[in-house]
Short mmCIF file of C-alpha atoms in Angstrom, two decimals:
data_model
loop_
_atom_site.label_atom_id
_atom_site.label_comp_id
_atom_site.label_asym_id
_atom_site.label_seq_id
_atom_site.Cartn_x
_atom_site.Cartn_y
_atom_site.Cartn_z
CA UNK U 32 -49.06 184.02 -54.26
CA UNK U 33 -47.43 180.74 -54.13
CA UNK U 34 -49.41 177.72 -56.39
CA UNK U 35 -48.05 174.75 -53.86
CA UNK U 36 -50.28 172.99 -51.77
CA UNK U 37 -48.48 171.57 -48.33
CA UNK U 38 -45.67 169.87 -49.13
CA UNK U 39 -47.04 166.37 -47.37
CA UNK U 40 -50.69 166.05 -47.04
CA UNK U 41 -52.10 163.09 -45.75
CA UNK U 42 -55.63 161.45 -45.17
CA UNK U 43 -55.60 158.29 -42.78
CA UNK U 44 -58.55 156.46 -41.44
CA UNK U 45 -58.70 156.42 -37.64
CA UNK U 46 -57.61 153.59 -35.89
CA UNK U 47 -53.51 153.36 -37.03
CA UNK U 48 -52.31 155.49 -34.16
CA UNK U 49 -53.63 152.27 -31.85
CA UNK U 50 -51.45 149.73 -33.76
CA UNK U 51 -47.86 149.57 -32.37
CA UNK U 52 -45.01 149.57 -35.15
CA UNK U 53 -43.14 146.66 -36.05
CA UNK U 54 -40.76 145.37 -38.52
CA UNK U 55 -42.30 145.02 -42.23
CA UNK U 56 -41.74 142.54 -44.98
CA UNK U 57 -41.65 144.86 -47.78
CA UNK U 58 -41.90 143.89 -51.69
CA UNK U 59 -41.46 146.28 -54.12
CA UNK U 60 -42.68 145.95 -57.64
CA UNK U 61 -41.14 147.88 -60.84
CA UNK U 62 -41.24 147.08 -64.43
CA UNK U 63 -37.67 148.50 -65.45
CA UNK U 64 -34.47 149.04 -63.15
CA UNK U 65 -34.31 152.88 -63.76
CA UNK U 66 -37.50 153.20 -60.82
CA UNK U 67 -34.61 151.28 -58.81
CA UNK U 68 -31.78 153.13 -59.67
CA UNK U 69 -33.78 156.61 -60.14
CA UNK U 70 -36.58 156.81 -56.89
CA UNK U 71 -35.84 153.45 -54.97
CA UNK U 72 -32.45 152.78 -53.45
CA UNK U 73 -32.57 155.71 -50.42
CA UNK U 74 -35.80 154.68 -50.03
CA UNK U 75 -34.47 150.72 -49.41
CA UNK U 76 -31.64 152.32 -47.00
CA UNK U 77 -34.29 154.36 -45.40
CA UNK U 78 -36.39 151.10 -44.80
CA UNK U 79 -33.28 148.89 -43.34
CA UNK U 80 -32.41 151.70 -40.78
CA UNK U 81 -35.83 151.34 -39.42
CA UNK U 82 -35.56 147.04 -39.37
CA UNK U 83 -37.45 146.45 -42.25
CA UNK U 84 -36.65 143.74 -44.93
CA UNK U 85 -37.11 144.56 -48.74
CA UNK U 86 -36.98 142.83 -51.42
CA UNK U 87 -38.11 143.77 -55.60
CA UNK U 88 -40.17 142.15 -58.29
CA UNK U 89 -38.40 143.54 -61.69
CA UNK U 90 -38.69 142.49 -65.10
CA UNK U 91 -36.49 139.71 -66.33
CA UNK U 92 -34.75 141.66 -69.16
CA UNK U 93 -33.80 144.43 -67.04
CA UNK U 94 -30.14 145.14 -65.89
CA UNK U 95 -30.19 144.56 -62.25
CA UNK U 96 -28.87 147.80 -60.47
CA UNK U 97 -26.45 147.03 -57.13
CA UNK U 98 -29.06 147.16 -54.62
CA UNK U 99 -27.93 145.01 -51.44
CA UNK U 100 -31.78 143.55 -51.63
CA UNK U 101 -32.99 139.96 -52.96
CA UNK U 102 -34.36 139.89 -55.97
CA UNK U 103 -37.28 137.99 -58.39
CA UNK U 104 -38.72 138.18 -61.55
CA UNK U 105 -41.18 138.08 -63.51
CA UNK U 106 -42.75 138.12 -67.24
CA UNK U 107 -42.95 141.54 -67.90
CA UNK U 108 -42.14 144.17 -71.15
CA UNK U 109 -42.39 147.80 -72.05
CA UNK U 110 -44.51 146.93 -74.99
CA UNK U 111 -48.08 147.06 -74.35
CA UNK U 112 -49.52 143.87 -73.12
CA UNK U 113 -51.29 141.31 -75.04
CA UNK U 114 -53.88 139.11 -72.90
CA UNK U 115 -51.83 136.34 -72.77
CA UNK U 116 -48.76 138.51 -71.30
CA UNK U 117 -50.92 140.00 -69.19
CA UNK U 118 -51.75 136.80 -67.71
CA UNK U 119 -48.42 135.40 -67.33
CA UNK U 120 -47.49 139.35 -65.75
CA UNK U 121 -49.84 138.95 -63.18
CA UNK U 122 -49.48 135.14 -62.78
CA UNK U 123 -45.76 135.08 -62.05
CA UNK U 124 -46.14 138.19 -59.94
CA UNK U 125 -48.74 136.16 -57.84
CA UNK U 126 -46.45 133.43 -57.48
CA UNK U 127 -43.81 135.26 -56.05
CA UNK U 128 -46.74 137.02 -53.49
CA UNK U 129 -48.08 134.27 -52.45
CA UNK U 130 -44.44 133.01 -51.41
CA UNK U 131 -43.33 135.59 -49.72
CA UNK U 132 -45.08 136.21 -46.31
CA UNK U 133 -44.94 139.97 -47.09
CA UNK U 134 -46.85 142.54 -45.06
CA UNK U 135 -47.24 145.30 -47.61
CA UNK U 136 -46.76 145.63 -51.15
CA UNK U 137 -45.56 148.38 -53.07
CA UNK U 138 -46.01 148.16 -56.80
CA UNK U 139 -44.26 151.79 -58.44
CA UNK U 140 -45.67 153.05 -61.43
CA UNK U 141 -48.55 152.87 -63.90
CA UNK U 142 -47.36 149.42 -65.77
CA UNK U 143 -46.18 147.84 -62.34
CA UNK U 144 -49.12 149.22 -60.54
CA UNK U 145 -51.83 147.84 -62.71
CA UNK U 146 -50.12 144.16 -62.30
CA UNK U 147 -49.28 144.04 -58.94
CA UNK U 148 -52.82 145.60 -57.93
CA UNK U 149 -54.32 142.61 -60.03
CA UNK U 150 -51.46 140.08 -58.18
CA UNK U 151 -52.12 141.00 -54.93
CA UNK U 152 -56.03 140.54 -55.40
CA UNK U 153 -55.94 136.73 -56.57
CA UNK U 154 -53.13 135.89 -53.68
CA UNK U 155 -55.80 137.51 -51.64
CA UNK U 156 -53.18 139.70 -49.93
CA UNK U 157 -54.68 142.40 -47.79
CA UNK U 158 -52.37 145.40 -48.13
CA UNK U 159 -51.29 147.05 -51.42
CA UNK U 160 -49.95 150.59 -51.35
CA UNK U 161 -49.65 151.81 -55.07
CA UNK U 162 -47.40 154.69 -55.92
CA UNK U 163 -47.72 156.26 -58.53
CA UNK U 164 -45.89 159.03 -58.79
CA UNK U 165 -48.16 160.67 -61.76
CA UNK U 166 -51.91 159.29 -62.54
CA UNK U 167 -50.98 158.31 -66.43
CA UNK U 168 -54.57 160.85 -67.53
CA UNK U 169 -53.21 164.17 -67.29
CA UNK U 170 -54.59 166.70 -69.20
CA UNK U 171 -52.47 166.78 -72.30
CA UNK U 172 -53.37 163.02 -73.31
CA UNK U 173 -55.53 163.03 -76.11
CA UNK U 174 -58.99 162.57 -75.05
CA UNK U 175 -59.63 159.10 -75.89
CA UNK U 176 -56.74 157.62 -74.04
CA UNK U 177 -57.75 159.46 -71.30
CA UNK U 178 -60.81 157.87 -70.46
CA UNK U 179 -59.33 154.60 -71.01
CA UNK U 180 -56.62 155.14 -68.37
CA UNK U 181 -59.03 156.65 -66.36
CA UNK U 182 -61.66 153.42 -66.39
CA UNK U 183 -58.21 151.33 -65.71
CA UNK U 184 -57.75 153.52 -62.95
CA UNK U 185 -60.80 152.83 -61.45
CA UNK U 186 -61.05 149.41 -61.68
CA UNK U 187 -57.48 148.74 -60.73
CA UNK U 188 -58.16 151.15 -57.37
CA UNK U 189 -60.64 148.99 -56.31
CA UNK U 190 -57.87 146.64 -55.66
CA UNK U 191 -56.04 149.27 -53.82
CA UNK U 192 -55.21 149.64 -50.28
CA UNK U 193 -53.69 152.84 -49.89
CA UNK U 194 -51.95 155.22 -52.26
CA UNK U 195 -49.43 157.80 -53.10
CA UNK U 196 -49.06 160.59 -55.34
CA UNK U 197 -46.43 163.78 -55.68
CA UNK U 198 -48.45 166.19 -57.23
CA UNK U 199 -51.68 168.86 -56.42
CA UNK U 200 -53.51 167.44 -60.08
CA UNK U 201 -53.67 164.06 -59.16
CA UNK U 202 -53.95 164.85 -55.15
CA UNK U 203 -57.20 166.40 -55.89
CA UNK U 204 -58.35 163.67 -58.15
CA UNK U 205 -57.90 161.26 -55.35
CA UNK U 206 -59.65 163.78 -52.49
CA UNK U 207 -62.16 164.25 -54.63
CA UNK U 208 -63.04 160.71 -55.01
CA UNK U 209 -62.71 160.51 -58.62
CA UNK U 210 -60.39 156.86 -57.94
CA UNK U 211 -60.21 155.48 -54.18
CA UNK U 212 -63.31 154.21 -52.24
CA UNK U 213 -63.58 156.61 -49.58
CA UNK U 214 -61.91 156.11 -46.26
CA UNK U 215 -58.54 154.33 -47.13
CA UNK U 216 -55.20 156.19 -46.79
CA UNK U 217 -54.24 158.63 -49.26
CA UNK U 218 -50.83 160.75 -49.43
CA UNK U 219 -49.51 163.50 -51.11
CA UNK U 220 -45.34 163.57 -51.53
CA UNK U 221 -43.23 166.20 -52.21
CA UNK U 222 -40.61 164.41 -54.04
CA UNK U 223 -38.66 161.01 -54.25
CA UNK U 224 -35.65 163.52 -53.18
CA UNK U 225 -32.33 164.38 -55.12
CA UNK U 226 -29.11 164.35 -53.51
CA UNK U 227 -28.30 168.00 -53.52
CA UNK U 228 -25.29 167.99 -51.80
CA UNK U 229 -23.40 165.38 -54.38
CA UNK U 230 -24.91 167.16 -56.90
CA UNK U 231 -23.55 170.43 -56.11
CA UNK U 232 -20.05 169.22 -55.17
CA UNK U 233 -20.28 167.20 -59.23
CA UNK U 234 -21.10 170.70 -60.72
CA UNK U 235 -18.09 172.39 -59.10
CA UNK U 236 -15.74 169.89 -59.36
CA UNK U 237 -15.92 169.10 -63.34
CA UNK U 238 -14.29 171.82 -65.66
CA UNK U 239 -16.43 173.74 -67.92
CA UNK U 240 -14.19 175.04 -70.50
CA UNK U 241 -12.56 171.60 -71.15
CA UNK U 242 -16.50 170.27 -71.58
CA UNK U 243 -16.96 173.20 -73.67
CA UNK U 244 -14.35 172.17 -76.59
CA UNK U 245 -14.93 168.77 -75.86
CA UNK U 246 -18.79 169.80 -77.25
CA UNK U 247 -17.26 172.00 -79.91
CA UNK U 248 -18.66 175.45 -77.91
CA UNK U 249 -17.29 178.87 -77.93
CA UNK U 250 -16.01 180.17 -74.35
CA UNK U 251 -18.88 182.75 -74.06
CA UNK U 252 -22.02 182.27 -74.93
CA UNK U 253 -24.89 181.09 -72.82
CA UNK U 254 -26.00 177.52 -73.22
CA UNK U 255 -29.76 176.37 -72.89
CA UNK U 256 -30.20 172.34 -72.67
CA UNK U 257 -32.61 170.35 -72.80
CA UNK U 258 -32.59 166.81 -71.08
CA UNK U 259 -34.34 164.01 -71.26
CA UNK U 260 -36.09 160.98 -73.40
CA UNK U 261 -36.54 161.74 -76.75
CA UNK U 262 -40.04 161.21 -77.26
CA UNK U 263 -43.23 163.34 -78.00
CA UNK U 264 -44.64 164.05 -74.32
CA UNK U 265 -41.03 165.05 -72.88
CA UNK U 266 -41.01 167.68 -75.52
CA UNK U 267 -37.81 168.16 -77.67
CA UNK U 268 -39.57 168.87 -80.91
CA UNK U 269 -40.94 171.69 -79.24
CA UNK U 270 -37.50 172.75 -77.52
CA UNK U 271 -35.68 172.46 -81.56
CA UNK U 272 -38.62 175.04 -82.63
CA UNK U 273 -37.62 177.32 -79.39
CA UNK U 274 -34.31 176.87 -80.01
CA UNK U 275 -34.51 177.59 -84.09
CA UNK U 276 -36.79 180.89 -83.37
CA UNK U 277 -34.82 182.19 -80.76
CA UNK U 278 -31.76 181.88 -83.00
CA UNK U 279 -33.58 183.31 -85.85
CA UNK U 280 -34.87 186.83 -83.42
CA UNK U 281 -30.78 186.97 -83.13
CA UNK U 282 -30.56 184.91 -79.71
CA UNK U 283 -26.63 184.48 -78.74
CA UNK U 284 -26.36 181.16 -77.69
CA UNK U 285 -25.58 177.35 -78.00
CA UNK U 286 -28.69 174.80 -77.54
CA UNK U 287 -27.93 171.33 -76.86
CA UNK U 288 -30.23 168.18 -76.87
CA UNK U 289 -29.24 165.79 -74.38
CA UNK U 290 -30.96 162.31 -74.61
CA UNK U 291 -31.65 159.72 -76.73
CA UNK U 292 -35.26 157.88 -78.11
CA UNK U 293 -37.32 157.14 -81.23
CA UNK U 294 -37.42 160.68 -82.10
CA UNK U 295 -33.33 160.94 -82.06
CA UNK U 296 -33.06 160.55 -85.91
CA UNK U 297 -35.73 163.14 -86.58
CA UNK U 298 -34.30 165.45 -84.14
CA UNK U 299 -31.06 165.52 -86.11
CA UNK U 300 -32.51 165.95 -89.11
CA UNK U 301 -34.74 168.91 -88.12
CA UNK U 302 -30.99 170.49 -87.05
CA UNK U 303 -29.55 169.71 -90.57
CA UNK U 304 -32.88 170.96 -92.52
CA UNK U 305 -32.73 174.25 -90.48
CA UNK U 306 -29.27 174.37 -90.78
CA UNK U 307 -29.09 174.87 -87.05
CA UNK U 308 -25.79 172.89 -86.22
CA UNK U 309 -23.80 175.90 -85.68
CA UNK U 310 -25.36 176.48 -82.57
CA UNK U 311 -27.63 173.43 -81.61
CA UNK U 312 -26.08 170.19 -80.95
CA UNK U 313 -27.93 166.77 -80.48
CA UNK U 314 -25.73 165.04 -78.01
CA UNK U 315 -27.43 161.53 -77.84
CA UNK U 316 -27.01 160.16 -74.49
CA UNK U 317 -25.08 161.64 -71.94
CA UNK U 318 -23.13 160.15 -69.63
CA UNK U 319 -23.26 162.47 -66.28
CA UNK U 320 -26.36 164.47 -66.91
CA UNK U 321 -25.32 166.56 -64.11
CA UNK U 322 -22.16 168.37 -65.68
CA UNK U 323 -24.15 168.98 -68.88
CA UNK U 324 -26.78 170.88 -66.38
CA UNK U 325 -23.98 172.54 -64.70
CA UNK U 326 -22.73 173.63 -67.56
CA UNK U 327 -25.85 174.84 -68.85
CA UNK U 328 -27.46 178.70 -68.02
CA UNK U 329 -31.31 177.60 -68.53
CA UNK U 330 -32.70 174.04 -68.93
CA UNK U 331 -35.69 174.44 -71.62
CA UNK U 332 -38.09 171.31 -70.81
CA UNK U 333 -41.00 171.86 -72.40
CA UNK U 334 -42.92 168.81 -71.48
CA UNK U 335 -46.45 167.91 -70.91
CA UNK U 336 -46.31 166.44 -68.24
CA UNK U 337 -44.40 164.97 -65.07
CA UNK U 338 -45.01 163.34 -61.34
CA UNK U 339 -42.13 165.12 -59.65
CA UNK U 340 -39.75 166.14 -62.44
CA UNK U 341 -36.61 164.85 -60.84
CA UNK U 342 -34.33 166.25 -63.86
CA UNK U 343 -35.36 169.92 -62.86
CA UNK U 344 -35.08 169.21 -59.18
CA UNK U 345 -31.63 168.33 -60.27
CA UNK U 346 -30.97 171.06 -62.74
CA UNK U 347 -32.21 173.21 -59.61
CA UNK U 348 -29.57 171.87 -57.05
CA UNK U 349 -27.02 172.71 -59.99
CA UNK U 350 -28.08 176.30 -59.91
CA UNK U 351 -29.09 176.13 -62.99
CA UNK U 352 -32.75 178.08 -64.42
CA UNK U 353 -35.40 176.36 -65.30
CA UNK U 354 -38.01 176.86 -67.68
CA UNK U 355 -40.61 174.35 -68.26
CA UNK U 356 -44.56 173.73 -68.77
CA UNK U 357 -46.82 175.04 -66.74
CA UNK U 358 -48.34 171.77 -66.16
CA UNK U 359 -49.19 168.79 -63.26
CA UNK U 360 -45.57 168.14 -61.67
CA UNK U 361 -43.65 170.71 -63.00
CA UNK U 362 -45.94 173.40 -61.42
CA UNK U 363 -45.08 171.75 -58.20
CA UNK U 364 -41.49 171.92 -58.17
CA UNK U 365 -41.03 175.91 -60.10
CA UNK U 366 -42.48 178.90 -58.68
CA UNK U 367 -42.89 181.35 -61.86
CA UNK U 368 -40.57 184.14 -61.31
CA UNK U 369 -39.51 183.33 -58.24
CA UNK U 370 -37.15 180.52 -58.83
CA UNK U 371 -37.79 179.86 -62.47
CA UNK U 372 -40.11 179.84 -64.73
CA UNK U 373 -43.45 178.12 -65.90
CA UNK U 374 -44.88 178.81 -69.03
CA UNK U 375 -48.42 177.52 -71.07
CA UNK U 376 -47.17 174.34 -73.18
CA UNK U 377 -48.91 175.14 -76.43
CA UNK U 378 -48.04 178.85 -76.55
CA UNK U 379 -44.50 179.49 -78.23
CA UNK U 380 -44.09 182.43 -78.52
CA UNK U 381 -44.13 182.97 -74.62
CA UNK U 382 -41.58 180.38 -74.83
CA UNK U 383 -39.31 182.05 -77.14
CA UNK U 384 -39.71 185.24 -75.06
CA UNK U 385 -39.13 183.48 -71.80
CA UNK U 386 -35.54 181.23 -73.10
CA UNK U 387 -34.51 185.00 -75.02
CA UNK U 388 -35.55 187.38 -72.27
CA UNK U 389 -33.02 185.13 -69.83
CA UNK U 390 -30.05 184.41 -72.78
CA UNK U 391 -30.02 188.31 -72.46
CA UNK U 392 -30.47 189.13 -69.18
CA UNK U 393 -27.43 187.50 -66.74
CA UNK U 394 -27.92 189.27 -63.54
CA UNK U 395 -31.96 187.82 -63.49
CA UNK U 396 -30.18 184.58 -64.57
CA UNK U 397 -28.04 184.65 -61.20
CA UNK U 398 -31.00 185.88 -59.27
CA UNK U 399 -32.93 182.49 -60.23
CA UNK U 400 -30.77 180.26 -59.80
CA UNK U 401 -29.61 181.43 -56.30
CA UNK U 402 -33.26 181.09 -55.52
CA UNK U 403 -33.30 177.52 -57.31
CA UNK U 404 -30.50 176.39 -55.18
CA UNK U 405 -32.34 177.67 -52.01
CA UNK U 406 -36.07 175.77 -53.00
CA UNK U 407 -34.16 172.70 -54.02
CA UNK U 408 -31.97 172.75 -50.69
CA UNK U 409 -34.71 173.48 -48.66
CA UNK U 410 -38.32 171.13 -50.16
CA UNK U 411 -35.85 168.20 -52.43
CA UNK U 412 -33.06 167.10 -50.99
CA UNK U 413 -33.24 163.16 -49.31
CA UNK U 414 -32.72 163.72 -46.37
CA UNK U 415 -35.74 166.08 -46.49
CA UNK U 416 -37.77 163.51 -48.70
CA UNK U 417 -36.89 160.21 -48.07
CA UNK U 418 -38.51 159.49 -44.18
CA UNK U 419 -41.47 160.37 -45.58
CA UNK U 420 -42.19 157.76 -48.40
CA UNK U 421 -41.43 155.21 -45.38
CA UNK U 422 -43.40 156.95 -43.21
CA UNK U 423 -46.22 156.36 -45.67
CA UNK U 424 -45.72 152.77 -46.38
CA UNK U 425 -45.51 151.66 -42.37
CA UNK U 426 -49.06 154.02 -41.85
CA UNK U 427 -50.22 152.04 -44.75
CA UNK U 428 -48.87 149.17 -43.22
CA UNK U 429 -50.77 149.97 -39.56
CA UNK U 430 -54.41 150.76 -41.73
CA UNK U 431 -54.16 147.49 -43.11
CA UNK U 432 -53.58 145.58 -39.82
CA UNK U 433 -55.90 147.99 -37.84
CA UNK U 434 -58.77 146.97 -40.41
CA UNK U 435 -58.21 143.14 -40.09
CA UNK U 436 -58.12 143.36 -36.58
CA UNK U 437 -61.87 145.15 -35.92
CA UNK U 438 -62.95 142.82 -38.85
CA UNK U 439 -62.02 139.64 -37.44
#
């Protein structure tokens, strides 16, 4: 039996269907310029077919990605927030609202969302639709942080207009009540979308053999990746200990660690102590992601836990197999056994099983990733995705004015 819920839910107020549509003034709000470059710029085309005008709050050390939209900026880092930055965050961000005229804002993420919630609330502007793409308490934090995010959660929801999310775990938080007052707009997302088309035409266009001695690789044997930021939640500790017992059960193949992050220098060192570097290769950061997928037989992500993992919607379109956690997000996208696989984050030894059971076995290989081509064809690509995240922001956009209207 499949584990997906509908691939857009939806629960909207009554009232919006009686409020015509119109152009929007739209401001987005991000913290870094990888939510631009990553989720955002389809979205912005999506939002100037239809007539409406966007424009981005983005931190002001950020590299500005070419995005034909204006942009401003305010005080914001990475680094958790003392009170004082908090209170410039939310100050300059309130400047720039309470210039702007705009009908709905959009604040994207957990950092972005908690300061533009609090923004929007002391301009006093009426309609804030925060997406989140994954509530930040998933079940793998450590219990303490946790309830922390969850009481910021709270709080910063009762600043909240509408919202988004893009996976079943945090869909049922929100339907059950557990963060937004009862009778505003919630929505459920498949995906932000990947552009499987390009993608494909990338992994059949670069050549595989040349990449291959370019990496150092023998011509034959399989290649398991992994992908991603090196740090603790994404998992590539636990893909080096896959990677070092399926090589010592007599696994044929090459491993390589695409990414870079605080845990790079360990990661290397953990090769060198094992004496792994025959056949596991820390790469650092990769230039084209997608041709190190392509090249790849399985990508290994064993992380705990995602939105709307775009990297294996990607590594999908590629036709490549994926095995990952069986955890929120991931468990949205893979359908175990069916067109990859999803397997218990703390329990390696099904992961060992799972990456050797596939090195060894080619013609289930092929049989996945035809399937993996099919799911991410069919439920991820834009032009599948993309309407809908507009769709939600101009029904958020009709709530809000419905509920001024009958309150005036």
């Amino acid at each position: 039996m499949s584990n997906r819920i509908p691939e857009v839910a939806a629960i909207v107020p009554p009232g919006v269907a009686h409020v015509p549509p119109r152009p929007l003034r739209i401001l987005y709000i991000v913290r870094a310029s990888i939510t631009v470059r990553c989720f955002m710029q389809d979205m912005i085309r999506e939002a100037h077919r239809r007539g409406h005008t966007v424009e981005i709050a983005i931190g002001p050390e950020e590299p500005l990605p070419n995005v034909p939209v204006p942009f401003h900026l305010y005080p914001v880092r990475r680094a958790v927030l003392s009170p004082l930055a908090l209170r410039k965050a939310v100050g300059g961000l309130r400047e720039i609202i309470d210039r702007g005229d705009y009908d709905i804002i959009v604040p994207h993420m957990f950092l972005a969302g908690l300061l533009g919630r609090l923004a929007a609330r002391l301009a006093g502007h009426p309609c804030v639709l925060f997406t989140c793409h994954a509530l930040q308490c998933y079940p793998a934090k450590p219990p303490v942080q946790r309830a922390v995010i969850r009481a910021i959660e709270r709080l910063s929801c009762q600043f909240t207009d509408a919202m988004s999310v893009s996976n079943r775990h945090d869909w049922r938080l929100l339907t059950e009540g557990h963060f937004m007052r009862r009778g505003r707009p919630i929505f459920k997302l498949a995906s932000v979308g990947v552009d499987v088309p390009q993608i494909q035409r990338r992994a059949a266009a670069f050549d595989p053999a040349s990449l291959r001695r370019e990496l150092g690789l023998g011509p034959d044997l399989p290649i398991v990746c992994f992908l991603g930021r090196l740090i603790e939640e994404k998992g590539p500790t636990r893909f080096l200990e896959i990677a070092r017992r399926c090589l010592q059960d007599g696994a044929k193949a090459y491993f390589l660690l695409a990414g870079s992050g605080p845990l790079e220098a360990w990661c290397k060192e953990f090769i060198q102590r094992h004496g792994l570097g025959e056949h596991v290769r820390a790469l650092g950061w990769v230039r084209d992601a997608v041709e190190v997928m392509a090249l790849s037989d399985v990508l290994c992500q064993p992380t705990e836990n995602e939105g709307m993992p775009v990297a294996i919607q990607e590594a999908m379109a590629a036709g490549t197999v994926v095995v990952t956690s069986s955890v929120p997000g991931c468990e949205d996208v893979i359908e175990d056994g069916v067109d990859g696989r999803l397997i218990p984050l703390g329990d390696t030894d099904a992961w060992v099983a799972a990456v050797d059971a596939l090195i060894r076995d080619e013609p289930h290989r092929r049989a996945l990733s035809l399937a993996a081509r099919h799911t991410a064809e069919t439920r991820f690509d834009l032009r599948v995705c993309t309407p809908r995240w507009i769709d939600a922001i101009e029904t958020a956009a009709a709530w809000c004015e419905y509920r001024r209207r009958v309150t005036q």
